[in-house]
C-alpha atoms as a PDB file:
ATOM      1  CA  MET A   1      85.991  70.873 124.885  1.00  0.00           C
ATOM      2  CA  ASN A   2      85.853  72.490 121.408  1.00  0.00           C
ATOM      3  CA  PRO A   3      89.208  74.265 121.023  1.00  0.00           C
ATOM      4  CA  TYR A   4      87.822  76.588 118.334  1.00  0.00           C
ATOM      5  CA  ALA A   5      85.280  77.792 120.719  1.00  0.00           C
ATOM      6  CA  VAL A   6      88.007  78.567 123.259  1.00  0.00           C
ATOM      7  CA  LEU A   7      90.042  80.465 120.578  1.00  0.00           C
ATOM      8  CA  ALA A   8      86.744  82.411 119.560  1.00  0.00           C
ATOM      9  CA  ALA A   9      86.442  83.423 123.200  1.00  0.00           C
ATOM     10  CA  ALA A  10      89.979  84.649 123.205  1.00  0.00           C
ATOM     11  CA  ALA A  11      89.355  86.702 120.076  1.00  0.00           C
ATOM     12  CA  ALA A  12      86.288  88.406 121.590  1.00  0.00           C
ATOM     13  CA  GLN A  13      88.673  89.912 124.273  1.00  0.00           C
ATOM     14  CA  GLY A  14      91.645  89.961 121.944  1.00  0.00           C
ATOM     15  CA  GLY A  15      93.168  93.210 123.017  1.00  0.00           C
ATOM     16  CA  ARG A  16      93.387  91.985 126.668  1.00  0.00           C
ATOM     17  CA  ILE A  17      94.948  88.595 125.542  1.00  0.00           C
ATOM     18  CA  ILE A  18      97.594  90.385 123.487  1.00  0.00           C
ATOM     19  CA  ALA A  19      98.412  92.788 126.427  1.00  0.00           C
ATOM     20  CA  LEU A  20      98.570  89.733 129.120  1.00  0.00           C
ATOM     21  CA  LEU A  21     100.892  87.573 126.813  1.00  0.00           C
ATOM     22  CA  ALA A  22     104.684  88.027 126.974  1.00  0.00           C
ATOM     23  CA  PRO A  23     106.261  88.404 123.544  1.00  0.00           C
ATOM     24  CA  GLY A  24     107.545  84.638 123.346  1.00  0.00           C
ATOM     25  CA  PRO A  25     104.168  83.060 124.007  1.00  0.00           C
ATOM     26  CA  ARG A  26     102.515  85.690 121.753  1.00  0.00           C
ATOM     27  CA  GLN A  27     104.725  84.548 118.909  1.00  0.00           C
ATOM     28  CA  ARG A  28     104.086  80.796 119.615  1.00  0.00           C
ATOM     29  CA  LEU A  29     100.431  81.282 119.713  1.00  0.00           C
ATOM     30  CA  ALA A  30     100.552  83.279 116.446  1.00  0.00           C
ATOM     31  CA  ALA A  31     102.566  80.455 114.782  1.00  0.00           C
ATOM     32  CA  LEU A  32      99.833  77.876 115.926  1.00  0.00           C
ATOM     33  CA  LEU A  33      97.058  80.124 114.713  1.00  0.00           C
ATOM     34  CA  GLY A  34      98.832  80.195 111.373  1.00  0.00           C
ATOM     35  CA  ARG A  35      98.257  76.422 111.110  1.00  0.00           C
ATOM     36  CA  VAL A  36      94.546  76.665 112.485  1.00  0.00           C
ATOM     37  CA  ARG A  37      93.209  79.331 109.884  1.00  0.00           C
ATOM     38  CA  ARG A  38      91.966  78.386 106.446  1.00  0.00           C
ATOM     39  CA  ASP A  39      93.385  80.555 103.838  1.00  0.00           C
ATOM     40  CA  GLY A  40      92.813  78.545 100.645  1.00  0.00           C
ATOM     41  CA  ARG A  41      96.624  77.881 100.164  1.00  0.00           C
ATOM     42  CA  ARG A  42      98.041  74.392 100.971  1.00  0.00           C
ATOM     43  CA  GLU A  43      95.758  74.160 103.840  1.00  0.00           C
ATOM     44  CA  PRO A  44      96.430  71.632 106.601  1.00  0.00           C
ATOM     45  CA  SER A  45      93.910  68.855 107.088  1.00  0.00           C
ATOM     46  CA  PRO A  46      91.095  69.126 109.502  1.00  0.00           C
ATOM     47  CA  GLU A  47      93.030  66.854 111.956  1.00  0.00           C
ATOM     48  CA  GLN A  48      96.154  69.142 111.640  1.00  0.00           C
ATOM     49  CA  ARG A  49      93.994  72.158 112.209  1.00  0.00           C
ATOM     50  CA  TYR A  50      92.412  70.553 115.277  1.00  0.00           C
ATOM     51  CA  ALA A  51      95.730  69.601 116.745  1.00  0.00           C
ATOM     52  CA  ALA A  52      97.097  73.077 116.298  1.00  0.00           C
ATOM     53  CA  ALA A  53      93.858  74.494 117.843  1.00  0.00           C
ATOM     54  CA  MET A  54      94.338  72.105 120.861  1.00  0.00           C
ATOM     55  CA  ASP A  55      97.992  73.326 121.254  1.00  0.00           C
ATOM     56  CA  ALA A  56      96.933  76.837 120.961  1.00  0.00           C
ATOM     57  CA  VAL A  57      94.387  76.413 123.841  1.00  0.00           C
ATOM     58  CA  ASP A  58      97.040  74.579 125.976  1.00  0.00           C
ATOM     59  CA  LEU A  59      99.217  77.582 125.521  1.00  0.00           C
ATOM     60  CA  LEU A  60      96.505  80.036 126.686  1.00  0.00           C
ATOM     61  CA  ALA A  61      95.704  77.693 129.655  1.00  0.00           C
ATOM     62  CA  GLU A  62      99.468  77.665 130.647  1.00  0.00           C
ATOM     63  CA  GLU A  63      99.943  81.219 130.016  1.00  0.00           C
ATOM     64  CA  LEU A  64      96.733  82.783 131.272  1.00  0.00           C
ATOM     65  CA  PRO A  65      95.271  80.082 133.704  1.00  0.00           C
ATOM     66  CA  GLU A  66      92.796  82.557 135.384  1.00  0.00           C
ATOM     67  CA  LEU A  67      91.224  83.041 131.914  1.00  0.00           C
ATOM     68  CA  PHE A  68      91.625  79.587 130.149  1.00  0.00           C
ATOM     69  CA  GLY A  69      92.911  77.002 132.541  1.00  0.00           C
ATOM     70  CA  GLY A  70      91.032  74.315 134.684  1.00  0.00           C
ATOM     71  CA  GLU A  71      87.305  74.838 135.182  1.00  0.00           C
ATOM     72  CA  GLN A  72      87.196  77.851 132.748  1.00  0.00           C
ATOM     73  CA  ARG A  73      87.665  75.255 129.908  1.00  0.00           C
ATOM     74  CA  ALA A  74      84.473  73.587 130.982  1.00  0.00           C
ATOM     75  CA  ARG A  75      82.307  76.698 129.856  1.00  0.00           C
ATOM     76  CA  PHE A  76      82.912  75.726 125.999  1.00  0.00           C
ATOM     77  CA  THR A  77      80.969  73.362 124.000  1.00  0.00           C
ATOM     78  CA  LEU A  78      82.189  69.824 124.187  1.00  0.00           C
ATOM     79  CA  THR A  79      83.230  68.165 120.962  1.00  0.00           C
ATOM     80  CA  ALA A  80      84.657  64.657 120.319  1.00  0.00           C
ATOM     81  CA  SER A  81      86.077  65.130 116.768  1.00  0.00           C
ATOM     82  CA  PRO A  82      87.861  67.811 114.567  1.00  0.00           C
ATOM     83  CA  GLY A  83      84.679  68.073 112.401  1.00  0.00           C
ATOM     84  CA  ALA A  84      83.768  71.163 110.356  1.00  0.00           C
ATOM     85  CA  GLY A  85      80.983  72.183 112.890  1.00  0.00           C
ATOM     86  CA  ALA A  86      83.422  72.482 115.659  1.00  0.00           C
ATOM     87  CA  GLU A  87      85.603  74.843 113.510  1.00  0.00           C
ATOM     88  CA  ASP A  88      82.728  77.164 113.073  1.00  0.00           C
ATOM     89  CA  ALA A  89      82.097  77.862 116.709  1.00  0.00           C
ATOM     90  CA  THR A  90      81.788  81.560 117.611  1.00  0.00           C
ATOM     91  CA  HIS A  91      81.782  83.688 120.942  1.00  0.00           C
ATOM     92  CA  HIS A  92      79.602  86.774 120.820  1.00  0.00           C
ATOM     93  CA  GLY A  93      80.004  86.833 117.037  1.00  0.00           C
ATOM     94  CA  PHE A  94      83.922  86.365 117.086  1.00  0.00           C
ATOM     95  CA  GLY A  95      85.697  83.137 115.638  1.00  0.00           C
ATOM     96  CA  ALA A  96      88.958  81.558 115.893  1.00  0.00           C
ATOM     97  CA  GLU A  97      89.987  83.251 112.620  1.00  0.00           C
ATOM     98  CA  ASP A  98      89.593  86.598 114.230  1.00  0.00           C
ATOM     99  CA  LEU A  99      92.205  85.691 116.758  1.00  0.00           C
ATOM    100  CA  ALA A 100      94.606  84.989 113.820  1.00  0.00           C
ATOM    101  CA  VAL A 101      93.697  88.315 112.211  1.00  0.00           C
ATOM    102  CA  LEU A 102      94.498  90.213 115.402  1.00  0.00           C
ATOM    103  CA  LEU A 103      97.823  88.353 115.980  1.00  0.00           C
ATOM    104  CA  ILE A 104      99.103  87.573 112.589  1.00  0.00           C
ATOM    105  CA  ASP A 105      97.500  90.159 110.311  1.00  0.00           C
ATOM    106  CA  GLY A 106      98.102  92.844 112.853  1.00  0.00           C
ATOM    107  CA  HIS A 107      94.718  94.935 112.904  1.00  0.00           C
ATOM    108  CA  ARG A 108      91.448  94.994 114.689  1.00  0.00           C
ATOM    109  CA  MET A 109      88.985  94.487 111.666  1.00  0.00           C
ATOM    110  CA  VAL A 110      87.414  91.566 113.495  1.00  0.00           C
ATOM    111  CA  GLY A 111      84.170  90.431 115.088  1.00  0.00           C
ATOM    112  CA  PRO A 112      80.499  90.552 113.872  1.00  0.00           C
ATOM    113  CA  LEU A 113      80.496  94.062 112.752  1.00  0.00           C
ATOM    114  CA  LEU A 114      83.979  94.665 111.353  1.00  0.00           C
ATOM    115  CA  GLY A 115      84.870  91.193 110.251  1.00  0.00           C
ATOM    116  CA  PRO A 116      82.362  91.409 107.309  1.00  0.00           C
ATOM    117  CA  VAL A 117      83.883  94.802 106.255  1.00  0.00           C
ATOM    118  CA  ARG A 118      87.367  93.313 106.333  1.00  0.00           C
ATOM    119  CA  GLU A 119      86.292  90.538 103.837  1.00  0.00           C
ATOM    120  CA  ARG A 120      84.455  92.770 101.584  1.00  0.00           C
ATOM    121  CA  LEU A 121      87.346  95.296 101.294  1.00  0.00           C
ATOM    122  CA  LEU A 122      90.030  92.461 100.847  1.00  0.00           C
ATOM    123  CA  ALA A 123      87.906  91.044  98.246  1.00  0.00           C
ATOM    124  CA  ALA A 124      88.134  94.072  96.027  1.00  0.00           C
ATOM    125  CA  PRO A 125      90.721  94.243  93.310  1.00  0.00           C
ATOM    126  CA  ALA A 126      94.315  95.028  94.584  1.00  0.00           C
ATOM    127  CA  LEU A 127      97.959  94.862  93.891  1.00  0.00           C
ATOM    128  CA  ASP A 128     100.693  93.539  96.137  1.00  0.00           C
ATOM    129  CA  VAL A 129     103.869  95.169  97.038  1.00  0.00           C
ATOM    130  CA  GLY A 130     105.782  93.500  94.244  1.00  0.00           C
ATOM    131  CA  ALA A 131     103.448  94.661  91.601  1.00  0.00           C
ATOM    132  CA  VAL A 132     103.627  98.358  92.747  1.00  0.00           C
ATOM    133  CA  LEU A 133     107.529  98.090  92.818  1.00  0.00           C
ATOM    134  CA  LEU A 134     107.429  96.569  89.291  1.00  0.00           C
ATOM    135  CA  GLY A 135     105.603  99.748  88.256  1.00  0.00           C
ATOM    136  CA  GLY A 136     108.366 101.887  89.567  1.00  0.00           C
ATOM    137  CA  SER A 137     106.371 103.158  92.435  1.00  0.00           C
ATOM    138  CA  ASP A 138     107.074 103.107  96.211  1.00  0.00           C
ATOM    139  CA  PRO A 139     104.222 100.777  97.861  1.00  0.00           C
ATOM    140  CA  TYR A 140     104.891 102.485 101.001  1.00  0.00           C
ATOM    141  CA  ALA A 141     104.713 105.973  99.971  1.00  0.00           C
ATOM    142  CA  PRO A 142     102.526 108.359 101.983  1.00  0.00           C
ATOM    143  CA  GLY A 143      98.929 108.728 101.033  1.00  0.00           C
ATOM    144  CA  LEU A 144      98.523 105.118  99.688  1.00  0.00           C
ATOM    145  CA  ILE A 145      95.968 102.894 101.322  1.00  0.00           C
ATOM    146  CA  ARG A 146      97.670  99.755 102.595  1.00  0.00           C
ATOM    147  CA  LEU A 147      95.474  96.877 104.039  1.00  0.00           C
ATOM    148  CA  GLY A 148      96.677  93.995 105.935  1.00  0.00           C
ATOM    149  CA  GLY A 149      95.598  90.717 104.179  1.00  0.00           C
ATOM    150  CA  ARG A 150      95.933  86.953 105.106  1.00  0.00           C
ATOM    151  CA  GLY A 151      99.175  86.525 107.108  1.00  0.00           C
ATOM    152  CA  GLY A 152      99.958  90.237 107.208  1.00  0.00           C
ATOM    153  CA  VAL A 153     100.412  90.525 103.304  1.00  0.00           C
ATOM    154  CA  VAL A 154     100.072  94.083 102.259  1.00  0.00           C
ATOM    155  CA  ARG A 155      97.383  94.824  99.836  1.00  0.00           C
ATOM    156  CA  LEU A 156      96.966  98.070  97.973  1.00  0.00           C
ATOM    157  CA  PRO A 157      93.475  98.592  96.552  1.00  0.00           C
ATOM    158  CA  ALA A 158      94.010  98.804  92.659  1.00  0.00           C
ATOM    159  CA  PHE A 159      91.710 102.052  92.140  1.00  0.00           C
ATOM    160  CA  GLN A 160      94.602 103.865  93.444  1.00  0.00           C
ATOM    161  CA  PHE A 161      96.607 103.269  90.521  1.00  0.00           C
ATOM    162  CA  THR A 162      97.020 103.946  86.734  1.00  0.00           C
ATOM    163  CA  ALA A 163      97.053 101.023  84.339  1.00  0.00           C
ATOM    164  CA  ASP A 164     100.986 101.370  84.467  1.00  0.00           C
ATOM    165  CA  ARG A 165     100.752 101.173  88.333  1.00  0.00           C
ATOM    166  CA  ARG A 166     101.494 104.802  89.104  1.00  0.00           C
ATOM    167  CA  PRO A 167      99.568 106.326  91.991  1.00  0.00           C
ATOM    168  CA  ARG A 168      96.690 108.604  90.835  1.00  0.00           C
ATOM    169  CA  PRO A 169      97.264 112.293  92.136  1.00  0.00           C
ATOM    170  CA  VAL A 170      93.536 112.763  92.958  1.00  0.00           C
ATOM    171  CA  VAL A 171      93.540 109.711  94.936  1.00  0.00           C
ATOM    172  CA  LEU A 172      96.569 110.803  96.979  1.00  0.00           C
ATOM    173  CA  GLU A 173      94.834 114.036  97.618  1.00  0.00           C
ATOM    174  CA  VAL A 174      91.729 112.524  98.800  1.00  0.00           C
ATOM    175  CA  ASN A 175      93.467 110.016 100.940  1.00  0.00           C
ATOM    176  CA  GLU A 176      95.355 112.786 102.716  1.00  0.00           C
ATOM    177  CA  ILE A 177      91.892 114.342 103.471  1.00  0.00           C
ATOM    178  CA  LEU A 178      90.711 110.896 104.763  1.00  0.00           C
ATOM    179  CA  ALA A 179      93.757 110.537 106.867  1.00  0.00           C
ATOM    180  CA  ALA A 180      94.224 107.178 105.167  1.00  0.00           C
ATOM    181  CA  ASP A 181      97.790 106.701 106.806  1.00  0.00           C
ATOM    182  CA  ARG A 182      96.068 106.638 110.178  1.00  0.00           C
ATOM    183  CA  ASP A 183      92.841 104.821 109.246  1.00  0.00           C
ATOM    184  CA  PRO A 184      93.374 102.766 105.998  1.00  0.00           C
ATOM    185  CA  TRP A 185      90.323 100.550 106.633  1.00  0.00           C
ATOM    186  CA  GLY A 186      88.062 103.462 107.054  1.00  0.00           C
ATOM    187  CA  ALA A 187      89.413 105.245 103.954  1.00  0.00           C
ATOM    188  CA  ALA A 188      89.072 102.139 101.834  1.00  0.00           C
ATOM    189  CA  ASP A 189      85.553 101.563 102.961  1.00  0.00           C
ATOM    190  CA  TRP A 190      84.688 105.205 101.857  1.00  0.00           C
ATOM    191  CA  TRP A 191      86.218 104.733  98.524  1.00  0.00           C
ATOM    192  CA  LEU A 192      84.669 101.240  97.931  1.00  0.00           C
ATOM    193  CA  SER A 193      80.994 102.100  99.197  1.00  0.00           C
ATOM    194  CA  THR A 194      78.317 104.125  97.580  1.00  0.00           C
ATOM    195  CA  ASP A 195      78.492 107.696  98.782  1.00  0.00           C
ATOM    196  CA  ALA A 196      74.951 109.556  99.041  1.00  0.00           C
ATOM    197  CA  ARG A 197      76.427 112.903  98.046  1.00  0.00           C
ATOM    198  CA  LEU A 198      77.992 111.454  95.019  1.00  0.00           C
ATOM    199  CA  ASP A 199      75.386 108.721  94.140  1.00  0.00           C
ATOM    200  CA  ALA A 200      78.179 106.478  93.284  1.00  0.00           C
ATOM    201  CA  ARG A 201      81.092 104.570  94.759  1.00  0.00           C
ATOM    202  CA  PRO A 202      84.074 107.107  94.758  1.00  0.00           C
ATOM    203  CA  GLU A 203      86.530 104.715  93.198  1.00  0.00           C
ATOM    204  CA  ALA A 204      84.218 104.563  90.220  1.00  0.00           C
ATOM    205  CA  LEU A 205      84.550 108.320  89.579  1.00  0.00           C
ATOM    206  CA  VAL A 206      88.478 108.008  89.471  1.00  0.00           C
ATOM    207  CA  GLY A 207      89.675 108.830  85.793  1.00  0.00           C
ATOM    208  CA  THR A 208      86.378 110.368  84.815  1.00  0.00           C
ATOM    209  CA  VAL A 209      85.284 114.076  84.442  1.00  0.00           C
ATOM    210  CA  ARG A 210      83.758 113.881  87.992  1.00  0.00           C
ATOM    211  CA  GLU A 211      86.950 112.997  89.758  1.00  0.00           C
ATOM    212  CA  ARG A 212      87.371 116.509  91.262  1.00  0.00           C
ATOM    213  CA  GLN A 213      84.075 116.203  93.060  1.00  0.00           C
ATOM    214  CA  LEU A 214      85.872 113.495  95.222  1.00  0.00           C
ATOM    215  CA  LEU A 215      87.875 116.216  97.063  1.00  0.00           C
ATOM    216  CA  ASP A 216      84.732 118.026  98.063  1.00  0.00           C
ATOM    217  CA  ALA A 217      82.950 114.915  99.076  1.00  0.00           C
ATOM    218  CA  ALA A 218      85.808 113.776 101.280  1.00  0.00           C
ATOM    219  CA  ARG A 219      86.179 117.429 102.859  1.00  0.00           C
ATOM    220  CA  THR A 220      82.347 117.288 103.727  1.00  0.00           C
ATOM    221  CA  LEU A 221      82.792 113.796 105.120  1.00  0.00           C
ATOM    222  CA  THR A 222      85.690 114.863 107.538  1.00  0.00           C
ATOM    223  CA  GLU A 223      84.023 117.985 108.472  1.00  0.00           C
ATOM    224  CA  GLN A 224      80.920 116.208 109.672  1.00  0.00           C
ATOM    225  CA  GLU A 225      82.988 113.861 111.634  1.00  0.00           C
END
């Protein structure tokens, strides 16, 4: 039994899993997944990740036996060692990392469609909460896009701020039009992707003579939706 395949299957029905787990088991599962995921910082060894993955699967089998106990586990690919190939197991395009995102990072940008979008947006230049506070601004002020990064760490796309880390007024205006407080990922995707009407990435126009065009483009987008 490949534990990563089991966790990938759990991620594919993540909303249901979260709803079925009581708060205590859900917190224990999140702690285990924190040891399973690879985040580039003091990573545990493959053996330690494998052991944590097995413990996570045992927890799922204990708490949700109808989904992950007994014969249900036989559906997943066998593996005899904690090798890299086992860690890359997917289920309908979901991986074990996606379950960690759902439980630890607290958002639903996972799976074959939204997962790559999440990685692209989080790879863009950003400030953390501390950097914004040092600039004298409130990182939780209305109108700012806040994205949940690894471990739930808040990331604020850098285009929203001036060189001295003050929020740009035009960005706050556009974010209000885009309802960024309700859909920060959708708003960030618009800013960081090429817009056909502008023939440019919107974030590239901030601070230029064309920045007022951003308001009309955002209004047109929301009217179409």
